Amino acid sequence: MYCKILAKVKPIFILLSVFVILSSCNDSDKVAKEIVAVPMDLKIARFDREFASSGEEGLPGLRKMYPYLFPAPDSVWIAKMNDSLQIELFQEVGNAFRSFEDEEEGLVQLFKHIKYYFPEYTVPKVITVTNDVDYNNRIILTDSMLFISLDNYLGPEHKYYGGFQRYIAHTLDRNYLVSDVASSFAKQVVPRPRERTFLARMIYFGKELYLKDVLMPNVDDRKKIGYSQEDLDWAFANEEPMWRNFIENEYLYSTDNKLNQRFLEPAPFSKFGLELDNESPGKLGRFVGWQIVRAFMENNEVDVKQLMTMPAEEIFKKSNYKPRN
């Protein structure tokens, strides 16, 4: 009797599954077409190039065009123009970024997605600059302007980065430029967690990374989180033992700030206190938070804006998160 009922139910179940998949595909296609149709007039100013070629006589004109970049007196900028190290820096950036077309296309696509999901957002004017390889401030996003320091994207093997640890130099590549801009936007729309638990902090970073899934759907995961392909493969392969370690050590609801340094902040590796530490990438707490948020969004009907403000505990409980074995 059971087999006869199953035989009747099975085709219906298959048809329903096919219908759900087709509906999902149609929805995705519809969204993709709507995003393509979003109007975008992105203004990009190559200040780095204009400054390098202006000479002292061009300084008044630059000051007039970019008053917000000239808080210091002219003598400071004239000295910078004539400094041999600065001249070399401008040459290196100029050689690496003779064209900005690929980056422009990436930024256009990013801001089209942002305008689709956050229609009230005002797209900023993009200004390329140099900042003496201050990689901690490679992207500065304000309400109306986006400053991109191109001397932080010359490639991981560039001589300027020779003294940096490899996990830092690895991300100083133009392939990560648009992703870094998306990170700066995410920090504006994802509220900092009120709770001090490790779980809340993991899910905060998970929200940022999931937002990149939405805003950069055609970009590799490794670029979103700043991993190499080897790092990303390691994280996925070890997801289950990582999660088990967090559970067994009762980290989820811990408020120990040392867990930030061990698992959330950029670092050459994560710190489980095990022999495998040196094989692991840093920021694995962010990676796990990302997978929790992804699981939540797969299992719940919630839009992106709602997700941004939802409590970490609710996301975790409703995610039904199960790490890959």
GROMACS .gro file of C-alpha atoms in nm:
model
  325
    1MET     CA    1   0.000   0.000   0.000
    2TYR     CA    2   0.279   0.243   0.098
    3CYS     CA    3   0.464   0.176  -0.229
    4LYS     CA    4   0.150   0.250  -0.433
    5ILE     CA    5   0.096   0.580  -0.251
    6LEU     CA    6   0.467   0.668  -0.294
    7ALA     CA    7   0.448   0.590  -0.664
    8LYS     CA    8   0.166   0.843  -0.698
    9VAL     CA    9   0.330   1.106  -0.476
   10LYS     CA   10   0.675   1.087  -0.629
   11PRO     CA   11   0.589   1.230  -0.973
   12ILE     CA   12   0.392   1.510  -0.805
   13PHE     CA   13   0.690   1.589  -0.580
   14ILE     CA   14   0.925   1.595  -0.880
   15LEU     CA   15   0.692   1.830  -1.069
   16LEU     CA   16   0.667   2.060  -0.767
   17SER     CA   17   1.046   2.061  -0.733
   18VAL     CA   18   1.088   2.146  -1.100
   19PHE     CA   19   0.828   2.423  -1.065
   20VAL     CA   20   1.009   2.572  -0.764
   21ILE     CA   21   1.345   2.562  -0.946
   22LEU     CA   22   1.201   2.718  -1.262
   23SER     CA   23   1.024   2.988  -1.058
   24SER     CA   24   1.348   3.066  -0.877
   25CYS     CA   25   1.537   3.088  -1.208
   26ASN     CA   26   1.271   3.317  -1.354
   27ASP     CA   27   1.289   3.542  -1.047
   28SER     CA   28   1.668   3.556  -1.072
   29ASP     CA   29   1.653   3.639  -1.442
   30LYS     CA   30   1.397   3.912  -1.374
   31VAL     CA   31   1.616   4.068  -1.103
   32ALA     CA   32   1.926   4.048  -1.326
   33LYS     CA   33   1.743   4.228  -1.609
   34GLU     CA   34   1.617   4.496  -1.371
   35ILE     CA   35   1.969   4.554  -1.238
   36VAL     CA   36   2.108   4.587  -1.591
   37ALA     CA   37   1.843   4.853  -1.657
   38VAL     CA   38   1.942   5.064  -1.353
   39PRO     CA   39   2.076   5.395  -1.491
   40MET     CA   40   2.432   5.469  -1.385
   41ASP     CA   41   2.643   5.773  -1.462
   42LEU     CA   42   2.955   5.701  -1.260
   43LYS     CA   43   3.198   5.993  -1.245
   44ILE     CA   44   3.565   5.898  -1.207
   45ALA     CA   45   3.844   6.154  -1.162
   46ARG     CA   46   4.206   6.039  -1.199
   47PHE     CA   47   4.351   6.288  -0.951
   48ASP     CA   48   4.667   6.077  -0.914
   49ARG     CA   49   4.742   6.125  -1.284
   50GLU     CA   50   4.643   6.492  -1.293
   51PHE     CA   51   4.862   6.577  -0.993
   52ALA     CA   52   5.161   6.385  -1.130
   53SER     CA   53   5.149   6.573  -1.462
   54SER     CA   54   5.039   6.920  -1.350
   55GLY     CA   55   5.364   7.080  -1.236
   56GLU     CA   56   5.374   7.380  -1.002
   57GLU     CA   57   5.194   7.601  -1.252
   58GLY     CA   58   4.896   7.363  -1.251
   59LEU     CA   59   4.857   7.358  -0.874
   60PRO     CA   60   4.608   7.651  -0.849
   61GLY     CA   61   4.381   7.477  -1.097
   62LEU     CA   62   4.393   7.151  -0.906
   63ARG     CA   63   4.324   7.330  -0.579
   64LYS     CA   64   4.017   7.488  -0.739
   65MET     CA   65   3.891   7.154  -0.877
   66TYR     CA   66   3.966   6.950  -0.563
   67PRO     CA   67   3.956   7.194  -0.267
   68TYR     CA   68   3.889   6.910  -0.021
   69LEU     CA   69   4.226   6.752  -0.109
   70PHE     CA   70   4.432   7.064  -0.036
   71PRO     CA   71   4.415   7.148   0.335
   72ALA     CA   72   4.792   7.212   0.346
   73PRO     CA   73   4.966   7.518   0.193
   74ASP     CA   74   5.103   7.504  -0.162
   75SER     CA   75   5.460   7.465  -0.036
   76VAL     CA   76   5.376   7.118   0.098
   77TRP     CA   77   5.238   7.005  -0.240
   78ILE     CA   78   5.525   7.160  -0.435
   79ALA     CA   79   5.770   6.969  -0.215
   80LYS     CA   80   5.573   6.652  -0.284
   81MET     CA   81   5.587   6.714  -0.659
   82ASN     CA   82   5.966   6.745  -0.645
   83ASP     CA   83   6.032   6.457  -0.405
   84SER     CA   84   6.213   6.173  -0.586
   85LEU     CA   85   6.027   5.900  -0.396
   86GLN     CA   86   5.691   6.058  -0.476
   87ILE     CA   87   5.788   6.094  -0.841
   88GLU     CA   88   5.874   5.724  -0.853
   89LEU     CA   89   5.546   5.637  -0.678
   90PHE     CA   90   5.345   5.830  -0.936
   91GLN     CA   91   5.536   5.657  -1.216
   92GLU     CA   92   5.469   5.312  -1.071
   93VAL     CA   93   5.099   5.386  -1.031
   94GLY     CA   94   5.083   5.542  -1.377
   95ASN     CA   95   5.243   5.236  -1.536
   96ALA     CA   96   5.017   4.993  -1.350
   97PHE     CA   97   4.699   5.189  -1.416
   98ARG     CA   98   4.741   5.326  -1.766
   99SER     CA   99   4.382   5.211  -1.808
  100PHE     CA  100   4.112   5.202  -1.542
  101GLU     CA  101   3.847   5.051  -1.770
  102ASP     CA  102   3.815   4.710  -1.602
  103GLU     CA  103   3.789   4.868  -1.259
  104GLU     CA  104   3.536   5.120  -1.388
  105GLU     CA  105   3.318   4.842  -1.526
  106GLY     CA  106   3.341   4.654  -1.195
  107LEU     CA  107   3.243   4.968  -1.002
  108VAL     CA  108   2.952   5.039  -1.237
  109GLN     CA  109   2.817   4.688  -1.183
  110LEU     CA  110   2.866   4.717  -0.806
  111PHE     CA  111   2.682   5.049  -0.782
  112LYS     CA  112   2.402   4.925  -1.009
  113HIS     CA  113   2.345   4.642  -0.760
  114ILE     CA  114   2.365   4.882  -0.466
  115LYS     CA  115   2.108   5.117  -0.625
  116TYR     CA  116   1.876   4.823  -0.694
  117TYR     CA  117   1.875   4.698  -0.335
  118PHE     CA  118   1.925   5.039  -0.170
  119PRO     CA  119   1.746   5.282  -0.407
  120GLU     CA  120   1.785   5.575  -0.165
  121TYR     CA  121   2.165   5.550  -0.187
  122THR     CA  122   2.351   5.834  -0.358
  123VAL     CA  123   2.633   5.704  -0.578
  124PRO     CA  124   2.956   5.887  -0.490
  125LYS     CA  125   3.206   6.054  -0.719
  126VAL     CA  126   3.513   5.830  -0.755
  127ILE     CA  127   3.856   5.990  -0.713
  128THR     CA  128   4.177   5.793  -0.757
  129VAL     CA  129   4.470   5.908  -0.540
  130THR     CA  130   4.791   5.785  -0.377
  131ASN     CA  131   4.846   5.770  -0.002
  132ASP     CA  132   5.204   5.650   0.053
  133VAL     CA  133   5.094   5.284   0.057
  134ASP     CA  134   4.877   5.320   0.368
  135TYR     CA  135   4.693   4.991   0.308
  136ASN     CA  136   4.469   5.035   0.613
  137ASN     CA  137   4.314   5.336   0.437
  138ARG     CA  138   4.322   5.214   0.080
  139ILE     CA  139   3.949   5.291   0.039
  140ILE     CA  140   3.771   5.589   0.196
  141LEU     CA  141   3.397   5.613   0.129
  142THR     CA  142   3.204   5.923   0.239
  143ASP     CA  143   2.847   6.032   0.170
  144SER     CA  144   2.941   6.184  -0.165
  145MET     CA  145   3.295   6.070  -0.249
  146LEU     CA  146   3.491   5.749  -0.289
  147PHE     CA  147   3.870   5.778  -0.265
  148ILE     CA  148   4.070   5.484  -0.402
  149SER     CA  149   4.444   5.479  -0.329
  150LEU     CA  150   4.590   5.306  -0.633
  151ASP     CA  151   4.936   5.262  -0.479
  152ASN     CA  152   4.778   4.986  -0.268
  153TYR     CA  153   4.686   4.778  -0.575
  154LEU     CA  154   5.014   4.729  -0.761
  155GLY     CA  155   5.026   4.350  -0.720
  156PRO     CA  156   5.146   4.128  -0.431
  157GLU     CA  157   5.501   4.097  -0.565
  158HIS     CA  158   5.561   4.468  -0.605
  159LYS     CA  159   5.879   4.600  -0.444
  160TYR     CA  160   5.683   4.846  -0.228
  161TYR     CA  161   5.524   4.554  -0.047
  162GLY     CA  162   5.840   4.353   0.014
  163GLY     CA  163   5.841   4.426   0.388
  164PHE     CA  164   5.474   4.335   0.439
  165GLN     CA  165   5.356   3.998   0.566
  166ARG     CA  166   5.229   3.784   0.282
  167TYR     CA  167   4.866   3.776   0.401
  168ILE     CA  168   4.865   4.156   0.365
  169ALA     CA  169   5.060   4.180   0.038
  170HIS     CA  170   4.835   3.913  -0.115
  171THR     CA  171   4.537   4.154  -0.109
  172LEU     CA  172   4.728   4.453  -0.251
  173ASP     CA  173   4.618   4.363  -0.600
  174ARG     CA  174   4.376   4.529  -0.840
  175ASN     CA  175   4.165   4.210  -0.839
  176TYR     CA  176   4.052   4.302  -0.486
  177LEU     CA  177   3.981   4.671  -0.554
  178VAL     CA  178   3.607   4.648  -0.623
  179SER     CA  179   3.563   4.402  -0.338
  180ASP     CA  180   3.729   4.650  -0.101
  181VAL     CA  181   3.483   4.917  -0.214
  182ALA     CA  182   3.195   4.676  -0.145
  183SER     CA  183   3.339   4.618   0.205
  184SER     CA  184   3.340   4.991   0.273
  185PHE     CA  185   2.976   5.016   0.165
  186ALA     CA  186   2.882   4.714   0.379
  187LYS     CA  187   3.028   4.883   0.685
  188GLN     CA  188   2.786   5.172   0.627
  189VAL     CA  189   2.472   4.957   0.618
  190VAL     CA  190   2.549   4.667   0.855
  191PRO     CA  191   2.500   4.790   1.216
  192ARG     CA  192   2.773   4.698   1.462
  193PRO     CA  193   2.650   4.424   1.699
  194ARG     CA  194   2.520   4.533   2.038
  195GLU     CA  195   2.601   4.196   2.189
  196ARG     CA  196   2.962   4.123   2.273
  197THR     CA  197   2.946   3.750   2.211
  198PHE     CA  198   3.171   3.574   1.963
  199LEU     CA  199   2.858   3.453   1.778
  200ALA     CA  200   2.729   3.810   1.735
  201ARG     CA  201   3.064   3.923   1.598
  202MET     CA  202   3.088   3.625   1.362
  203ILE     CA  203   2.742   3.696   1.222
  204TYR     CA  204   2.819   4.068   1.189
  205PHE     CA  205   3.104   3.982   0.951
  206GLY     CA  206   2.885   3.711   0.795
  207LYS     CA  207   2.629   3.978   0.705
  208GLU     CA  208   2.900   4.189   0.539
  209LEU     CA  209   3.017   3.894   0.333
  210TYR     CA  210   2.664   3.787   0.242
  211LEU     CA  211   2.595   4.141   0.124
  212LYS     CA  212   2.887   4.094  -0.113
  213ASP     CA  213   2.718   3.776  -0.241
  214VAL     CA  214   2.421   3.994  -0.333
  215LEU     CA  215   2.611   4.293  -0.469
  216MET     CA  216   2.884   4.095  -0.647
  217PRO     CA  217   2.707   3.776  -0.764
  218ASN     CA  218   2.960   3.696  -1.036
  219VAL     CA  219   3.273   3.742  -0.823
  220ASP     CA  220   3.468   3.452  -0.672
  221ASP     CA  221   3.425   3.389  -0.299
  222ARG     CA  222   3.799   3.422  -0.245
  223LYS     CA  223   3.791   3.785  -0.362
  224LYS     CA  224   3.501   3.863  -0.131
  225ILE     CA  225   3.683   3.747   0.181
  226GLY     CA  226   4.039   3.825   0.066
  227TYR     CA  227   4.163   3.465   0.054
  228SER     CA  228   4.378   3.284  -0.196
  229GLN     CA  229   4.211   2.987  -0.364
  230GLU     CA  230   4.417   2.758  -0.139
  231ASP     CA  231   4.291   2.941   0.171
  232LEU     CA  232   3.929   2.916   0.057
  233ASP     CA  233   3.964   2.544  -0.021
  234TRP     CA  234   4.114   2.487   0.327
  235ALA     CA  235   3.824   2.671   0.493
  236PHE     CA  236   3.557   2.468   0.313
  237ALA     CA  237   3.742   2.140   0.369
  238ASN     CA  238   3.774   2.205   0.743
  239GLU     CA  239   3.440   2.369   0.812
  240GLU     CA  240   3.306   2.083   1.026
  241PRO     CA  241   3.609   2.043   1.259
  242MET     CA  242   3.630   2.424   1.297
  243TRP     CA  243   3.267   2.440   1.404
  244ARG     CA  244   3.313   2.146   1.640
  245ASN     CA  245   3.610   2.324   1.796
  246PHE     CA  246   3.401   2.638   1.855
  247ILE     CA  247   3.122   2.430   2.016
  248GLU     CA  248   3.346   2.212   2.232
  249ASN     CA  249   3.532   2.515   2.366
  250GLU     CA  250   3.206   2.703   2.431
  251TYR     CA  251   3.318   3.000   2.223
  252LEU     CA  252   2.980   3.099   2.073
  253TYR     CA  253   2.852   3.292   2.372
  254SER     CA  254   3.190   3.391   2.510
  255THR     CA  255   3.268   3.764   2.540
  256ASP     CA  256   3.645   3.708   2.549
  257ASN     CA  257   3.798   3.976   2.324
  258LYS     CA  258   4.098   3.752   2.255
  259LEU     CA  259   3.874   3.552   2.022
  260ASN     CA  260   3.874   3.854   1.790
  261GLN     CA  261   4.249   3.831   1.743
  262ARG     CA  262   4.238   3.454   1.709
  263PHE     CA  263   3.955   3.417   1.457
  264LEU     CA  264   3.814   3.747   1.330
  265GLU     CA  265   4.090   3.998   1.263
  266PRO     CA  266   4.316   3.974   0.956
  267ALA     CA  267   4.611   3.752   1.043
  268PRO     CA  268   4.854   3.509   0.877
  269PHE     CA  269   4.662   3.217   1.032
  270SER     CA  270   4.386   3.140   1.282
  271LYS     CA  271   4.474   3.031   1.635
  272PHE     CA  272   4.302   2.712   1.746
  273GLY     CA  273   4.602   2.610   1.954
  274LEU     CA  274   4.649   2.301   1.736
  275GLU     CA  275   4.922   2.173   1.505
  276LEU     CA  276   4.715   2.265   1.200
  277ASP     CA  277   4.720   2.637   1.286
  278ASN     CA  278   5.003   2.718   1.045
  279GLU     CA  279   4.807   2.559   0.760
  280SER     CA  280   4.496   2.765   0.826
  281PRO     CA  281   4.409   3.110   0.689
  282GLY     CA  282   4.313   3.398   0.917
  283LYS     CA  283   3.958   3.531   0.967
  284LEU     CA  284   3.802   3.186   0.990
  285GLY     CA  285   3.541   3.320   1.233
  286ARG     CA  286   3.423   3.551   0.956
  287PHE     CA  287   3.410   3.257   0.716
  288VAL     CA  288   3.192   3.055   0.955
  289GLY     CA  289   2.966   3.357   1.018
  290TRP     CA  290   2.926   3.387   0.642
  291GLN     CA  291   2.813   3.027   0.610
  292ILE     CA  292   2.562   3.072   0.894
  293VAL     CA  293   2.410   3.377   0.724
  294ARG     CA  294   2.401   3.197   0.390
  295ALA     CA  295   2.217   2.906   0.553
  296PHE     CA  296   1.972   3.146   0.714
  297MET     CA  297   1.893   3.317   0.384
  298GLU     CA  298   1.845   2.983   0.212
  299ASN     CA  299   1.594   2.871   0.475
  300ASN     CA  300   1.400   3.194   0.535
  301GLU     CA  301   1.207   3.448   0.328
  302VAL     CA  302   1.386   3.767   0.430
  303ASP     CA  303   1.504   4.053   0.213
  304VAL     CA  304   1.855   4.197   0.231
  305LYS     CA  305   1.759   4.512   0.422
  306GLN     CA  306   1.577   4.310   0.688
  307LEU     CA  307   1.879   4.084   0.726
  308MET     CA  308   2.108   4.379   0.803
  309THR     CA  309   1.923   4.464   1.127
  310MET     CA  310   1.821   4.118   1.248
  311PRO     CA  311   1.969   3.996   1.580
  312ALA     CA  312   2.250   3.742   1.553
  313GLU     CA  313   2.074   3.496   1.785
  314GLU     CA  314   1.763   3.487   1.568
  315ILE     CA  315   1.970   3.439   1.253
  316PHE     CA  316   2.163   3.155   1.414
  317LYS     CA  317   1.857   2.972   1.548
  318LYS     CA  318   1.662   2.998   1.223
  319SER     CA  319   1.958   2.914   1.000
  320ASN     CA  320   1.960   2.541   1.077
  321TYR     CA  321   2.329   2.571   1.004
  322LYS     CA  322   2.511   2.244   0.944
  323PRO     CA  323   2.879   2.264   0.847
  324ARG     CA  324   3.007   2.060   0.556
  325ASN     CA  325   3.175   1.735   0.654
   0.00000   0.00000   0.00000
